[in-house]
């Protein structure tokens, strides 16, 4: 079988480890892999990855050492043209023209919606893989890249703690995650932050300031607040302003971590997840499955219909908010 693979949407640490797994699993089974560059946009423009010896087929050695490499060697993009029915049909024709029989798109919500649309108009097998730092997808407990993004955020917060402690400051640290607060919540628990602001649990500024006053009275000279970019306040800069107006007792600074969270070498957990899911996806495609996403649910490697995966967003574990309140008091 000839299998195509692409990365689409925001890059995530572990995408390369996933590509390596796909290529090696396919090669071991006697199949061949074509890498498609720049996601669905590259597919529409017929941009294929060529190995060092100029071959379109990615062999075992073409992915050597990739587990630890951040970003994606295939490059990524967001593609509006593919989202139209004409674009999707054109992509299907291109895949058929190049005798590709299965496509494995790695990415987030938009990528998987594209995979679902394609599976409806193309005769080949489409198996999606969850590659996004946001951890917002149904059909998997963890997305590839989430654990590394949290690791990077916690490392930054730990460093900011030193300055917060030295200068009696409060820091507002903004983390990515689009509409999902999971990166913020996990970062807050792991770094011991006193405040977390996520879209899934709104709190009025006056209530947060009341908590801050209590924290100050209890003797805390410095405070960390982790703010999800999707928080209703509008992010860390807006939240800093709102709390100042509401009488925040701490002098404060803001740090927006932004795309820093998407970079760097994936931590082992992401490398393992990417390796396992890549292998599951190849086996599924080879055995004739289509319209599914490979995921990890309650410790089991699973295949979930793409329709279900894009029908909504994963719910964050808001029980963790209770933990944070106890730890911060
Ligand atoms: O989906 C990954 C993500 O990094 C989100 O957390 C963020 O909102 C978005 O992509 C940023 O996208 P861009 O890099 O296109 O600005």
Coordinates of C-alpha atoms and ligand atoms in Angstrom, one line a residue:
X1 CA 0.0 0.0 0.0
X2 CA 1.2 3.5 -0.7
X3 CA 0.5 5.7 2.4
X4 CA 0.6 9.5 2.4
X5 CA 1.3 11.5 5.6
X6 CA 1.0 15.2 6.3
X7 CA 1.0 17.6 9.3
X8 CA -1.5 20.4 9.3
X9 CA -2.4 23.3 11.6
X10 CA -0.1 24.4 14.4
X11 CA 3.0 22.3 14.8
X12 CA 3.4 20.2 18.0
X13 CA 6.3 18.5 19.6
X14 CA 6.1 14.8 18.7
X15 CA 4.9 15.3 15.1
X16 CA 8.3 14.1 13.9
X17 CA 8.3 11.1 16.3
X18 CA 4.9 10.2 14.8
X19 CA 6.2 10.5 11.3
X20 CA 9.1 8.2 12.2
X21 CA 6.8 5.6 13.6
X22 CA 4.5 5.8 10.5
X23 CA 7.4 5.4 8.1
X24 CA 9.1 2.6 10.0
X25 CA 5.9 0.6 10.7
X26 CA 4.9 0.9 7.1
X27 CA 8.3 -0.1 5.8
X28 CA 8.4 -3.1 8.2
X29 CA 5.1 -4.2 6.7
X30 CA 6.3 -3.9 3.1
X31 CA 4.3 -0.7 2.4
X32 CA 5.7 2.7 1.2
X33 CA 5.2 6.2 2.6
X34 CA 5.0 9.5 0.7
X35 CA 5.5 12.6 2.9
X36 CA 3.3 15.5 1.9
X37 CA 4.8 19.0 2.7
X38 CA 2.8 22.0 4.1
X39 CA -0.3 20.1 5.0
X40 CA -3.5 20.1 2.9
X41 CA -2.1 23.2 1.1
X42 CA 0.9 21.2 0.0
X43 CA -1.3 18.4 -1.1
X44 CA -3.3 20.7 -3.3
X45 CA 0.0 22.0 -4.7
X46 CA 1.4 18.5 -5.1
X47 CA 4.4 19.3 -2.8
X48 CA 6.0 16.0 -1.8
X49 CA 8.9 15.4 0.5
X50 CA 12.1 14.1 -1.1
X51 CA 14.7 12.2 0.8
X52 CA 18.4 13.0 0.7
X53 CA 18.8 10.7 -2.3
X54 CA 15.9 12.4 -4.1
X55 CA 13.4 9.7 -3.6
X56 CA 9.7 10.3 -3.0
X57 CA 9.5 7.1 -0.9
X58 CA 10.5 7.7 2.7
X59 CA 12.6 4.7 3.7
X60 CA 13.7 3.5 7.2
X61 CA 16.8 5.7 7.2
X62 CA 15.0 8.9 6.1
X63 CA 13.5 9.3 9.6
X64 CA 16.7 8.5 11.6
X65 CA 17.0 10.5 14.8
X66 CA 13.6 12.2 14.4
X67 CA 12.1 11.2 17.8
X68 CA 13.8 14.0 19.5
X69 CA 13.4 16.7 16.9
X70 CA 10.8 19.5 17.5
X71 CA 8.5 21.0 14.9
X72 CA 7.8 19.0 11.7
X73 CA 10.2 18.2 8.9
X74 CA 7.2 18.0 6.6
X75 CA 6.3 21.6 7.4
X76 CA 2.7 22.6 8.2
X77 CA 0.1 25.1 7.2
X78 CA -3.5 26.1 7.6
X79 CA -5.5 25.8 4.4
X80 CA -8.8 27.6 3.6
X81 CA -9.0 26.2 0.1
X82 CA -9.0 22.6 1.3
X83 CA -12.1 23.4 3.5
X84 CA -14.2 24.0 0.4
X85 CA -16.0 21.1 -1.3
X86 CA -14.1 21.8 -4.5
X87 CA -10.8 21.8 -2.6
X88 CA -11.5 18.6 -0.9
X89 CA -12.5 16.9 -4.1
X90 CA -9.4 18.2 -5.8
X91 CA -7.2 16.8 -3.0
X92 CA -8.9 13.4 -3.5
X93 CA -8.1 13.5 -7.2
X94 CA -4.5 14.4 -6.5
X95 CA -4.1 11.5 -4.1
X96 CA -5.6 9.1 -6.7
X97 CA -3.3 10.5 -9.4
X98 CA -0.3 9.7 -7.3
X99 CA -1.6 6.2 -6.5
X100 CA -1.8 7.0 -2.8
X101 CA -4.2 4.5 -1.1
X102 CA -4.3 5.8 2.4
X103 CA -3.7 9.2 4.0
X104 CA -2.7 9.8 7.7
X105 CA -3.1 13.5 8.6
X106 CA -1.6 14.6 11.9
X107 CA -3.0 17.7 13.5
X108 CA -5.8 19.3 15.6
X109 CA -9.5 19.9 15.2
X110 CA -9.3 21.6 11.8
X111 CA -7.1 18.9 10.4
X112 CA -9.4 16.1 11.6
X113 CA -12.4 17.9 10.2
X114 CA -10.6 18.0 6.9
X115 CA -9.7 14.3 7.2
X116 CA -13.4 13.5 7.8
X117 CA -14.5 15.6 4.7
X118 CA -11.9 13.8 2.6
X119 CA -13.0 10.4 3.8
X120 CA -16.5 11.1 2.4
X121 CA -15.3 11.8 -1.1
X122 CA -12.2 9.7 -1.6
X123 CA -12.0 5.9 -2.0
X124 CA -8.7 5.7 0.0
X125 CA -8.4 5.1 3.7
X126 CA -8.1 8.1 6.0
X127 CA -6.9 7.7 9.6
X128 CA -6.2 10.9 11.6
X129 CA -3.7 11.4 14.4
X130 CA -4.2 13.9 17.2
X131 CA -1.2 16.3 17.0
X132 CA -1.8 19.6 18.9
X133 CA -0.6 21.1 22.1
X134 CA -4.1 22.1 23.0
X135 CA -5.4 18.7 24.3
X136 CA -8.9 19.7 23.2
X137 CA -9.9 16.6 21.1
X138 CA -12.5 14.0 21.8
X139 CA -11.3 10.5 21.1
X140 CA -8.1 10.7 23.0
X141 CA -7.1 11.5 26.6
X142 CA -3.9 13.2 25.4
X143 CA -2.9 14.8 22.2
X144 CA 0.7 14.6 20.9
X145 CA 2.5 17.7 22.1
X146 CA 0.4 18.6 25.1
X147 CA 2.8 17.0 27.7
X148 CA 5.8 18.8 26.2
X149 CA 3.9 22.2 26.1
X150 CA 3.0 21.8 29.8
X151 CA 6.6 20.8 30.6
X152 CA 7.9 24.0 28.9
X153 CA 5.3 26.2 30.6
X154 CA 6.1 24.8 34.0
X155 CA 9.8 25.4 33.4
X156 CA 9.0 29.0 32.6
X157 CA 6.8 29.5 35.6
X158 CA 9.5 27.9 37.9
X159 CA 11.9 30.5 36.6
X160 CA 9.5 33.4 37.0
X161 CA 8.9 32.3 40.6
X162 CA 12.5 33.3 41.4
X163 CA 11.9 36.8 40.3
X164 CA 8.4 36.9 41.9
X165 CA 9.9 35.8 45.2
X166 CA 12.8 38.3 45.0
X167 CA 10.6 41.3 44.3
X168 CA 7.3 40.4 46.0
X169 CA 5.5 40.3 42.7
X170 CA 2.5 38.7 41.1
X171 CA 3.0 37.3 37.6
X172 CA 0.2 36.7 35.1
X173 CA 1.5 34.0 32.7
X174 CA -0.5 33.5 29.5
X175 CA -0.4 30.0 27.9
X176 CA -1.8 28.9 24.6
X177 CA -4.6 26.4 24.2
X178 CA -7.1 28.3 21.9
X179 CA -10.6 27.8 23.5
X180 CA -9.3 25.1 25.9
X181 CA -7.9 25.6 29.4
X182 CA -6.1 22.3 29.8
X183 CA -2.6 23.6 29.3
X184 CA -3.3 26.4 31.9
X185 CA -4.8 24.0 34.4
X186 CA -2.1 21.4 34.2
X187 CA 0.6 24.1 34.3
X188 CA -1.0 25.6 37.4
X189 CA -1.2 22.3 39.3
X190 CA 2.4 21.3 38.4
X191 CA 3.9 24.7 39.2
X192 CA 1.9 25.4 42.3
X193 CA 0.3 28.5 41.0
X194 CA -2.2 30.2 43.3
X195 CA -4.6 31.4 40.6
X196 CA -5.7 29.9 37.2
X197 CA -8.1 31.5 34.7
X198 CA -9.6 29.2 32.1
X199 CA -12.5 29.5 29.8
X200 CA -14.2 26.4 31.4
X201 CA -14.6 28.2 34.8
X202 CA -15.2 31.9 34.8
X203 CA -14.6 33.9 38.0
X204 CA -15.5 37.6 38.4
X205 CA -12.4 39.8 38.9
X206 CA -13.8 40.9 42.3
X207 CA -13.8 37.3 43.5
X208 CA -10.2 36.7 42.4
X209 CA -9.1 39.9 44.2
X210 CA -10.9 38.7 47.3
X211 CA -8.8 35.5 47.1
X212 CA -5.7 37.5 46.5
X213 CA -6.3 39.6 49.6
X214 CA -6.8 36.4 51.7
X215 CA -3.6 35.0 50.2
X216 CA -1.7 38.2 51.1
X217 CA -3.1 38.2 54.7
X218 CA -2.0 34.6 55.0
X219 CA 1.6 35.8 54.4
X220 CA 2.3 35.0 50.7
X221 CA 4.6 37.7 49.3
X222 CA 4.4 36.5 45.7
X223 CA 1.8 35.0 43.5
X224 CA 1.5 33.2 40.2
X225 CA -1.6 33.3 38.0
X226 CA -1.8 31.1 34.9
X227 CA -4.2 32.6 32.3
X228 CA -5.4 30.6 29.3
X229 CA -5.3 32.6 26.1
X230 CA -9.0 31.6 25.6
X231 CA -10.1 32.9 28.9
X232 CA -13.1 35.2 28.7
X233 CA -11.1 38.1 30.2
X234 CA -9.1 38.2 26.9
X235 CA -5.8 36.9 28.2
X236 CA -3.2 37.8 30.7
X237 CA -2.7 41.4 29.8
X238 CA -6.4 42.1 30.0
X239 CA -6.7 40.1 33.2
X240 CA -3.9 42.1 34.8
X241 CA -5.7 45.3 34.0
X242 CA -9.1 44.0 35.2
X243 CA -7.6 42.9 38.6
X244 CA -5.7 46.2 39.0
X245 CA -9.0 48.1 38.6
X246 CA -10.7 45.7 41.1
X247 CA -8.0 46.5 43.7
X248 CA -5.3 43.7 43.3
X249 CA -3.2 44.0 46.4
X250 CA -0.1 42.8 44.5
X251 CA 2.2 44.7 42.1
X252 CA 2.2 42.6 39.0
X253 CA 3.9 41.8 35.7
X254 CA 2.7 39.9 32.6
X255 CA 4.5 37.3 30.5
X256 CA 2.9 35.8 27.3
X257 CA 4.5 32.4 26.6
X258 CA 2.8 32.1 23.2
X259 CA 4.5 30.0 20.5
X260 CA 7.4 29.1 22.9
X261 CA 5.1 26.2 24.0
X262 CA 5.0 24.7 20.5
X263 CA 8.7 24.4 20.2
X264 CA 11.5 22.2 21.6
X265 CA 12.3 18.5 21.8
X266 CA 9.3 16.4 22.8
X267 CA 9.5 14.9 26.3
X268 CA 9.5 11.1 26.5
X269 CA 5.8 10.8 27.1
X270 CA 5.0 12.6 23.8
X271 CA 7.6 10.5 21.9
X272 CA 6.0 7.3 23.2
X273 CA 2.4 8.4 22.5
X274 CA 3.4 9.6 19.0
X275 CA 5.2 6.3 18.3
X276 CA 2.3 4.2 19.5
X277 CA -0.4 6.2 17.7
X278 CA 1.6 6.3 14.4
X279 CA 1.9 2.5 14.4
X280 CA -1.8 2.0 15.2
X281 CA -2.7 4.4 12.4
X282 CA -0.7 2.4 9.8
X283 CA -2.1 -0.9 11.0
X284 CA -5.6 0.5 10.8
X285 CA -5.2 1.9 7.3
X286 CA -3.6 -1.3 6.0
X287 CA -6.4 -3.4 7.4
X288 CA -8.9 -1.2 5.5
X289 CA -10.2 1.1 8.2
X290 CA -11.2 4.7 7.3
X291 CA -12.8 7.8 8.8
X292 CA -11.2 7.1 12.2
X293 CA -8.7 8.7 14.6
X294 CA -6.1 6.9 16.5
X295 CA -6.1 7.8 20.2
X296 CA -5.3 6.8 23.8
X297 CA -8.4 6.3 25.9
X298 CA -8.1 5.1 29.5
X299 CA -4.7 3.6 28.7
X300 CA -6.0 1.7 25.6
X301 CA -4.9 2.4 22.0
X302 CA -8.2 3.1 20.2
X303 CA -9.8 4.1 16.9
X304 CA -12.7 6.5 17.2
X305 CA -14.8 7.7 14.3
X306 CA -13.7 11.1 13.1
X307 CA -17.3 12.2 13.2
X308 CA -17.2 11.8 17.0
X309 CA -13.8 13.4 17.4
X310 CA -14.9 16.6 15.8
X311 CA -18.4 16.7 17.3
X312 CA -17.3 18.8 20.3
X313 CA -14.3 19.4 22.6
X314 CA -12.8 17.4 25.3
X315 CA -13.9 18.5 28.8
X316 CA -11.1 19.6 31.1
X317 CA -10.9 18.0 34.6
X318 CA -12.3 21.0 36.6
X319 CA -11.8 18.9 39.8
X320 CA -8.3 20.2 39.7
X321 CA -9.6 23.7 40.5
X322 CA -10.5 22.4 43.9
X323 CA -7.0 21.1 44.5
X324 CA -5.6 24.5 43.5
X325 CA -7.8 26.3 46.0
X326 CA -6.7 24.0 48.8
X327 CA -3.0 24.3 47.9
X328 CA -3.1 28.1 47.6
X329 CA -4.8 28.8 50.9
Ligands
LIG1 O1 -3.7 24.9 18.0 C1 -2.4 25.2 18.4 C2 -2.3 26.7 18.7 O2 -0.9 26.9 19.1 C3 -3.3 27.2 19.7 O3 -2.9 27.0 21.0 C4 -3.2 28.7 19.3 O4 -4.4 29.4 19.7 C5 -3.0 28.7 17.8 O5 -2.5 27.4 17.5 C6 -2.1 29.8 17.3 O6 -2.1 29.6 15.9 P1 -1.1 30.5 15.0 O7 0.2 29.9 15.2 O8 -1.6 30.2 13.6 O9 -1.2 31.9 15.4

